[in-house]
Amino acid sequence: MSNQAQSSSGLTRRTLLKAGSAAAGAVALGGCLSSDDGTDSGGADVSKAFSNCWMCSHNCGQEVTVVDGSVVNITGVDGHPRGSAGPGTEGTLCPKGLAQQDKTHDPKRVKEPHIRKDGELQKVSWDEAFEYTADRLVSFADEYGAETFLDATSWAETSIFRTIWRDLYGSPERISRGIHVCAGPTFVTGGMMGVGSNNRVPDYQNSDYIIAWGRNQLNSFAGQFEAKGTLEAIENRGATLVTIDPQHTITAEKSDKWLPIEPRTDGALALAMANVIIEEELYDEDFVENYTYGFDAYREAAADMPPEDAAEITGIPAEDIREVARGFAEAAPRAGISVWTGTAQMGNGWKATQNITALNGLVGNIDRPGGLRLWEYPGTASFGQVCEQDYTNRAEFREPALKKYDEYSDYPVRHIEGIAHNLVPEMVDNGHINGIVVHHDDPLKDGNADEWVEAIEEMALVISIDAYWNGVSRNADIVLPEATSLEKDTLGTGNWSAYPKHKWVTGGKAAVEPQWNTKPDFDILTGIASAMAEKTDNDDWRIFEQWDSHEEFIDDQLSTLDLTLEELSSGEKNYELVEEYDYEKWKDNDNFVFRFDLDQVGSFAQAAEEAGMDTAPEWIPPGTYGDSTSDEYPLEFYDVRSVFFSHGSNQPHERLRDHFAKRNDLNEEDYRGNYLHLNPKDAEPRGIETGDMVQVESESGSGELMAHVTENARPGFVTAEYGFGETSATPDGEGMNTMTLHDKQMDPITGQVDRHIAVDVKPAGGD
Amino acid sequence: MAVESEHWVFYFDPNRCIGCHACSVSCKQFHGRGSDTDDWRTVTHHQKGTYPDVEDVPLSMSCMHCHDAPCEKVCPTNAIEKRESDGIVTINRDDCIGCKYCGWACPFGAPVYGDDGLMSKCNMCLGRGPGGGADVEDTPKHELEDQVEPNCVSDCVGEAIKAGPQKEIIEEASQAAAERFRSGAVANGRVIVEPLQDSTSAVDGSVGGTKEVTTPYNAGD
Ligand code: SF4
Ligand code: SF4
Ligand code: SF4
Ligand code: SF4
């Protein structure tokens, strides 16, 4: 079906759409609208605009149809680097991306700025909100010190968050997604081993052998190109797809082979694969000899893990381990491993990802077609390059509290990271963090929820920049309502994509005016800056005044590519492939070395020693750093993603929640929260049936949600989608905040939240 | 009347369907239909087996715009029309009396009963909203000006759905799918369906029958 875009008749796919000019489209839409409301709206004002989707922050291109100021349809952009499978293929939007249409006009959004007066959040004008924010920031700095203000701003359509909170306000404390709550071990080991933090996204389309390792990339993707690229490789190249996952997912369903692994034993499986590959001399000797470091230590660790031993640990038969090891090595270098959160969100995640990443070096699939790609960003201008004004960088020589104070000397993570999500409540108790700004995120569902809820209450200043009411905004002192990406000028500068040899940019101008009294994040931040300039009499805060609008700032960023936002988003598409780059960059890079053993990385060596682990690959059993199941808590819990939601910010959307319920065949129930997926073998003895409300309990917390009994679930292993329940943005808080079960379990090296928790489950209200 | 090969059909490839429901969501958004109304396009998930020998196959279905259109035949007021030019089946809501006969007659549960007491269903995006397309002149969709590709097709993440005149769509299908369609083996020759690869499961067979395909939550009654 690769020819579907070029049907001889010219009828299929977008040609129909493209045939209609905007003006003709107006007539067609007018006609359609008239059938809806009975009035003739033939004269409706119809326009088309582009945006890039930030529902999960991965920039799939969006084409937006607007009638009389409302978004009436939204679809993908053909050939888009993140939203399509590449040149000549359809661009689409996943359910989350489609929901941006609903989000923009959602009456549940925060519609006005609010500040807390007499204990209550009250509506105020933007001017008053900005002035109040500046007042509070100034008095906070006087009383507690700006360095104790935590920047918890997440995905943004503008890059100036860092300039505001770090450079100008002066806080070295920064926590975001990524390393802390997403896939710290994956990102950080990749960097230390020499392949960068993009070691998680292979060159799908060109691959002959794809391993989805703890990933469900056909349903839980970082840009739709992942799902599409995988399907293309299967269809066009006859690629083999192998999924390693305790759960049966749609990716497992489409796989040639699914290895239903015992949770948290991925490190043993990876070592056993290395054992086979080394023993059978299937590895890339030239690459190992000339471009790697520490092979002997790796060889020893692998020798200790014959497939038969790994079979005991992982529950995967030795012959399956051999088959996959051989298949992967023989297809190399056109063999890619896709990893992300699944192998990272566990206490022994560091070694699991180190062992998995090592396999890439072993077979030499580094930066080769179909293997692990060393992705590159386009050369847009940085803030420093386009800023024509000087300012004093106030955070530059300030050390984060975790590194500075003795209180944290027991945490090895302090050698690697400046902060860890789970440690924030403790830092609040110690007075090392006293305030927070949160943007488009809900840290209360990312780890030790109960402690975080208390910490937010304790903090002296809480600023929320968000589109919805959630656990942070409801408890904030200042709430600044943010526009959706369809209401903003946007610029995305990607790296990994459906174009493995091109850097690219994507962007668009606001499709509609900000609805109600909301503002794009750029305008919110520059509003705060101007108020700070007035309040402090410090002209450093005036640096943003050199740009009249976000579009001007974006144009400055694009100037190095000789592009403007207008050029980028007029015409048939809203992306540009800007520079080409080649494979095998390490060949002419004398500094490149792939490290199997990390003993040369001083910070890691120190952290590893304190954590009691080796610097080379090794097998670390589950429970060493996290939970172990017991008689009291015999089930292993893990929280998962679904294609309908991204980090809780889409959960207010009825349409997505309804489809999520349909997907689980539970739409007849009134309940619209998350589900506890469990195997009949665990459900039956407990008297639990699909549709029952159940209580999940761990040593430190509990919660209630609806049971979904399914053979997709591994016996002994129960899962639920995260981001629901208490503190979430769903209007009724339905479902369970999975992190109320959590008690600071983490990977000791990166501080990554470990989401495997020992639990028991019983019918709600029962004994 | 245009020959069957000129009539529009849907195509579905279960091998490319990733069960994401984007088709269903995009259909509702395009037609301005509320979240709580029944789907014109539904995605169902068909599971069988015991862990770890599990199969879980997603199917995306809508009105098939059947060549023999049982719904049209039973409609007492002739509100349902199978267009001669392109075979798209529309409902004229001015004539619909909400008797639900079409919903019962349809083997796929495609027509859905609304709060307004009238039936509505997929119109291949010939028009927008319930009843859309009924007033559009009877010229083949692909020859009409300003026509859009069905929204479910343009938003399908897996590129698993296609729509168009039968002779074009059949050319793009695999030989096996074309043969199964011509022999009427799959859904009585109403939709072109790719055979499920590496599978001899009952789920695949069910596409050919009509039982499991009937989507329980949007049937006419
Ligand atoms: S994957 Fe989906 S939610 Fe994420 S950017 Fe793309 S369309 Fe948006
Ligand atoms: S699928 Fe149902 S509603 Fe559609 S044409 Fe056939 S019988 Fe009629
Ligand atoms: S053709 Fe249009 S009406 Fe029919 S299912 Fe697709 S989107 Fe819905
Ligand atoms: S959008 Fe496509 S891939 Fe997704 S469920 Fe619908 S048919 Fe399947």
mmCIF file of N, CA and C in Angstrom, chain A residues 311-368:
data_model
loop_
_atom_site.group_PDB
_atom_site.id
_atom_site.type_symbol
_atom_site.label_atom_id
_atom_site.label_comp_id
_atom_site.label_asym_id
_atom_site.label_seq_id
_atom_site.Cartn_x
_atom_site.Cartn_y
_atom_site.Cartn_z
ATOM 1 N N ALA A 311 16.564 -17.172 31.352
ATOM 2 C CA ALA A 311 15.218 -17.737 31.218
ATOM 3 C C ALA A 311 14.567 -17.868 32.589
ATOM 4 N N GLU A 312 15.368 -18.284 33.573
ATOM 5 C CA GLU A 312 14.861 -18.401 34.941
ATOM 6 C C GLU A 312 14.383 -17.053 35.465
ATOM 7 N N ILE A 313 15.173 -16.038 35.162
ATOM 8 C CA ILE A 313 14.889 -14.703 35.709
ATOM 9 C C ILE A 313 13.726 -14.036 34.972
ATOM 10 N N THR A 314 13.762 -14.128 33.658
ATOM 11 C CA THR A 314 12.829 -13.336 32.844
ATOM 12 C C THR A 314 11.549 -14.074 32.493
ATOM 13 N N GLY A 315 11.582 -15.384 32.591
ATOM 14 C CA GLY A 315 10.435 -16.177 32.171
ATOM 15 C C GLY A 315 10.366 -16.354 30.664
ATOM 16 N N ILE A 316 11.410 -15.907 29.952
ATOM 17 C CA ILE A 316 11.446 -16.076 28.495
ATOM 18 C C ILE A 316 12.294 -17.311 28.185
ATOM 19 N N PRO A 317 11.761 -18.279 27.452
ATOM 20 C CA PRO A 317 12.539 -19.484 27.149
ATOM 21 C C PRO A 317 13.871 -19.146 26.479
ATOM 22 N N ALA A 318 14.902 -19.934 26.835
ATOM 23 C CA ALA A 318 16.247 -19.666 26.314
ATOM 24 C C ALA A 318 16.279 -19.655 24.791
ATOM 25 N N GLU A 319 15.467 -20.527 24.171
ATOM 26 C CA GLU A 319 15.537 -20.541 22.692
ATOM 27 C C GLU A 319 14.965 -19.266 22.079
ATOM 28 N N ASP A 320 13.993 -18.666 22.776
ATOM 29 C CA ASP A 320 13.473 -17.379 22.288
ATOM 30 C C ASP A 320 14.528 -16.280 22.436
ATOM 31 N N ILE A 321 15.243 -16.314 23.532
ATOM 32 C CA ILE A 321 16.302 -15.323 23.742
ATOM 33 C C ILE A 321 17.344 -15.466 22.628
ATOM 34 N N ARG A 322 17.713 -16.704 22.329
ATOM 35 C CA ARG A 322 18.706 -16.945 21.270
ATOM 36 C C ARG A 322 18.175 -16.449 19.922
ATOM 37 N N GLU A 323 16.919 -16.772 19.661
ATOM 38 C CA GLU A 323 16.346 -16.400 18.368
ATOM 39 C C GLU A 323 16.358 -14.876 18.166
ATOM 40 N N VAL A 324 15.948 -14.156 19.206
ATOM 41 C CA VAL A 324 15.901 -12.692 19.078
ATOM 42 C C VAL A 324 17.309 -12.110 19.023
ATOM 43 N N ALA A 325 18.206 -12.656 19.821
ATOM 44 C CA ALA A 325 19.595 -12.167 19.795
ATOM 45 C C ALA A 325 20.197 -12.343 18.411
ATOM 46 N N ARG A 326 19.976 -13.510 17.835
ATOM 47 C CA ARG A 326 20.529 -13.776 16.500
ATOM 48 C C ARG A 326 19.862 -12.899 15.450
ATOM 49 N N GLY A 327 18.551 -12.828 15.522
ATOM 50 C CA GLY A 327 17.817 -12.025 14.540
ATOM 51 C C GLY A 327 18.275 -10.580 14.553
ATOM 52 N N PHE A 328 18.436 -10.057 15.752
ATOM 53 C CA PHE A 328 18.851 -8.661 15.919
ATOM 54 C C PHE A 328 20.271 -8.461 15.370
ATOM 55 N N ALA A 329 21.183 -9.363 15.756
ATOM 56 C CA ALA A 329 22.585 -9.212 15.341
ATOM 57 C C ALA A 329 22.735 -9.427 13.839
ATOM 58 N N GLU A 330 21.979 -10.357 13.300
ATOM 59 C CA GLU A 330 22.109 -10.634 11.865
ATOM 60 C C GLU A 330 21.530 -9.502 11.021
ATOM 61 N N ALA A 331 20.482 -8.882 11.512
ATOM 62 C CA ALA A 331 19.897 -7.753 10.768
ATOM 63 C C ALA A 331 20.745 -6.494 10.916
ATOM 64 N N ALA A 332 21.577 -6.427 11.955
ATOM 65 C CA ALA A 332 22.385 -5.240 12.215
ATOM 66 C C ALA A 332 23.323 -4.995 11.027
ATOM 67 N N PRO A 333 23.603 -3.728 10.690
ATOM 68 C CA PRO A 333 23.221 -2.552 11.468
ATOM 69 C C PRO A 333 21.787 -2.072 11.231
ATOM 70 N N ARG A 334 21.041 -2.719 10.323
ATOM 71 C CA ARG A 334 19.650 -2.272 10.127
ATOM 72 C C ARG A 334 18.753 -2.868 11.203
ATOM 73 N N ALA A 335 19.115 -2.640 12.437
ATOM 74 C CA ALA A 335 18.356 -3.185 13.563
ATOM 75 C C ALA A 335 18.258 -2.101 14.622
ATOM 76 N N GLY A 336 17.059 -1.761 15.005
ATOM 77 C CA GLY A 336 16.877 -0.656 15.957
ATOM 78 C C GLY A 336 16.140 -1.105 17.198
ATOM 79 N N ILE A 337 16.549 -0.511 18.332
ATOM 80 C CA ILE A 337 15.832 -0.781 19.578
ATOM 81 C C ILE A 337 15.115 0.502 19.988
ATOM 82 N N SER A 338 13.825 0.391 20.178
ATOM 83 C CA SER A 338 13.050 1.524 20.636
ATOM 84 C C SER A 338 12.809 1.377 22.139
ATOM 85 N N VAL A 339 13.348 2.302 22.923
ATOM 86 C CA VAL A 339 13.157 2.269 24.387
ATOM 87 C C VAL A 339 12.724 3.642 24.863
ATOM 88 N N TRP A 340 12.060 3.684 25.997
ATOM 89 C CA TRP A 340 11.684 4.986 26.557
ATOM 90 C C TRP A 340 11.434 4.819 28.037
ATOM 91 N N THR A 341 10.158 4.889 28.431
ATOM 92 C CA THR A 341 9.855 4.868 29.868
ATOM 93 C C THR A 341 9.800 3.461 30.463
ATOM 94 N N GLY A 342 9.408 2.484 29.634
ATOM 95 C CA GLY A 342 9.119 1.149 30.158
ATOM 96 C C GLY A 342 10.285 0.517 30.882
ATOM 97 N N THR A 343 11.487 0.735 30.368
ATOM 98 C CA THR A 343 12.654 0.125 30.997
ATOM 99 C C THR A 343 13.356 1.110 31.934
ATOM 100 N N ALA A 344 12.786 2.301 32.068
ATOM 101 C CA ALA A 344 13.446 3.345 32.854
ATOM 102 C C ALA A 344 12.766 3.614 34.187
ATOM 103 N N GLN A 345 11.445 3.419 34.240
ATOM 104 C CA GLN A 345 10.709 3.808 35.447
ATOM 105 C C GLN A 345 10.715 2.698 36.488
ATOM 106 N N MET A 346 11.921 2.261 36.813
ATOM 107 C CA MET A 346 12.050 1.227 37.835
ATOM 108 C C MET A 346 13.364 1.445 38.582
ATOM 109 N N GLY A 347 13.408 0.938 39.816
ATOM 110 C CA GLY A 347 14.577 1.171 40.661
ATOM 111 C C GLY A 347 15.864 0.656 40.050
ATOM 112 N N ASN A 348 15.766 -0.461 39.312
ATOM 113 C CA ASN A 348 16.965 -0.994 38.650
ATOM 114 C C ASN A 348 17.004 -0.587 37.171
ATOM 115 N N GLY A 349 16.340 0.530 36.868
ATOM 116 C CA GLY A 349 16.250 1.005 35.479
ATOM 117 C C GLY A 349 17.588 1.436 34.897
ATOM 118 N N TRP A 350 18.472 1.921 35.765
ATOM 119 C CA TRP A 350 19.762 2.370 35.233
ATOM 120 C C TRP A 350 20.487 1.227 34.517
ATOM 121 N N LYS A 351 20.628 0.106 35.223
ATOM 122 C CA LYS A 351 21.356 -1.018 34.618
ATOM 123 C C LYS A 351 20.580 -1.610 33.456
ATOM 124 N N ALA A 352 19.279 -1.630 33.550
ATOM 125 C CA ALA A 352 18.500 -2.172 32.432
ATOM 126 C C ALA A 352 18.809 -1.377 31.167
ATOM 127 N N THR A 353 18.777 -0.054 31.269
ATOM 128 C CA THR A 353 19.007 0.733 30.057
ATOM 129 C C THR A 353 20.477 0.708 29.650
ATOM 130 N N GLN A 354 21.363 0.631 30.617
ATOM 131 C CA GLN A 354 22.786 0.530 30.246
ATOM 132 C C GLN A 354 23.014 -0.769 29.454
ATOM 133 N N ASN A 355 22.437 -1.849 29.956
ATOM 134 C CA ASN A 355 22.613 -3.140 29.279
ATOM 135 C C ASN A 355 21.954 -3.147 27.890
ATOM 136 N N ILE A 356 20.799 -2.507 27.790
ATOM 137 C CA ILE A 356 20.108 -2.466 26.497
ATOM 138 C C ILE A 356 20.886 -1.589 25.510
ATOM 139 N N THR A 357 21.297 -0.416 25.983
ATOM 140 C CA THR A 357 22.034 0.484 25.099
ATOM 141 C C THR A 357 23.338 -0.167 24.640
ATOM 142 N N ALA A 358 23.942 -0.953 25.516
ATOM 143 C CA ALA A 358 25.197 -1.629 25.158
ATOM 144 C C ALA A 358 25.023 -2.528 23.930
ATOM 145 N N LEU A 359 23.833 -3.112 23.780
ATOM 146 C CA LEU A 359 23.605 -3.997 22.633
ATOM 147 C C LEU A 359 23.823 -3.257 21.312
ATOM 148 N N ASN A 360 23.489 -1.967 21.307
ATOM 149 C CA ASN A 360 23.684 -1.188 20.084
ATOM 150 C C ASN A 360 25.168 -1.084 19.712
ATOM 151 N N GLY A 361 25.984 -0.810 20.746
ATOM 152 C CA GLY A 361 27.418 -0.732 20.472
ATOM 153 C C GLY A 361 27.962 -2.072 20.003
ATOM 154 N N LEU A 362 27.440 -3.126 20.576
ATOM 155 C CA LEU A 362 27.919 -4.472 20.265
ATOM 156 C C LEU A 362 27.681 -4.834 18.795
ATOM 157 N N VAL A 363 26.514 -4.502 18.291
ATOM 158 C CA VAL A 363 26.219 -4.871 16.893
ATOM 159 C C VAL A 363 26.549 -3.744 15.924
ATOM 160 N N GLY A 364 27.024 -2.608 16.471
ATOM 161 C CA GLY A 364 27.470 -1.525 15.595
ATOM 162 C C GLY A 364 26.360 -0.886 14.761
ATOM 163 N N ASN A 365 25.170 -0.811 15.328
ATOM 164 C CA ASN A 365 24.087 -0.181 14.560
ATOM 165 C C ASN A 365 24.031 1.318 14.806
ATOM 166 N N ILE A 366 25.131 1.877 15.273
ATOM 167 C CA ILE A 366 25.147 3.283 15.667
ATOM 168 C C ILE A 366 25.176 4.192 14.441
ATOM 169 N N ASP A 367 24.164 5.045 14.379
ATOM 170 C CA ASP A 367 24.068 6.048 13.318
ATOM 171 C C ASP A 367 24.194 5.434 11.928
ATOM 172 N N ARG A 368 23.551 4.304 11.790
ATOM 173 C CA ARG A 368 23.527 3.648 10.486
ATOM 174 C C ARG A 368 22.068 3.453 10.076
#
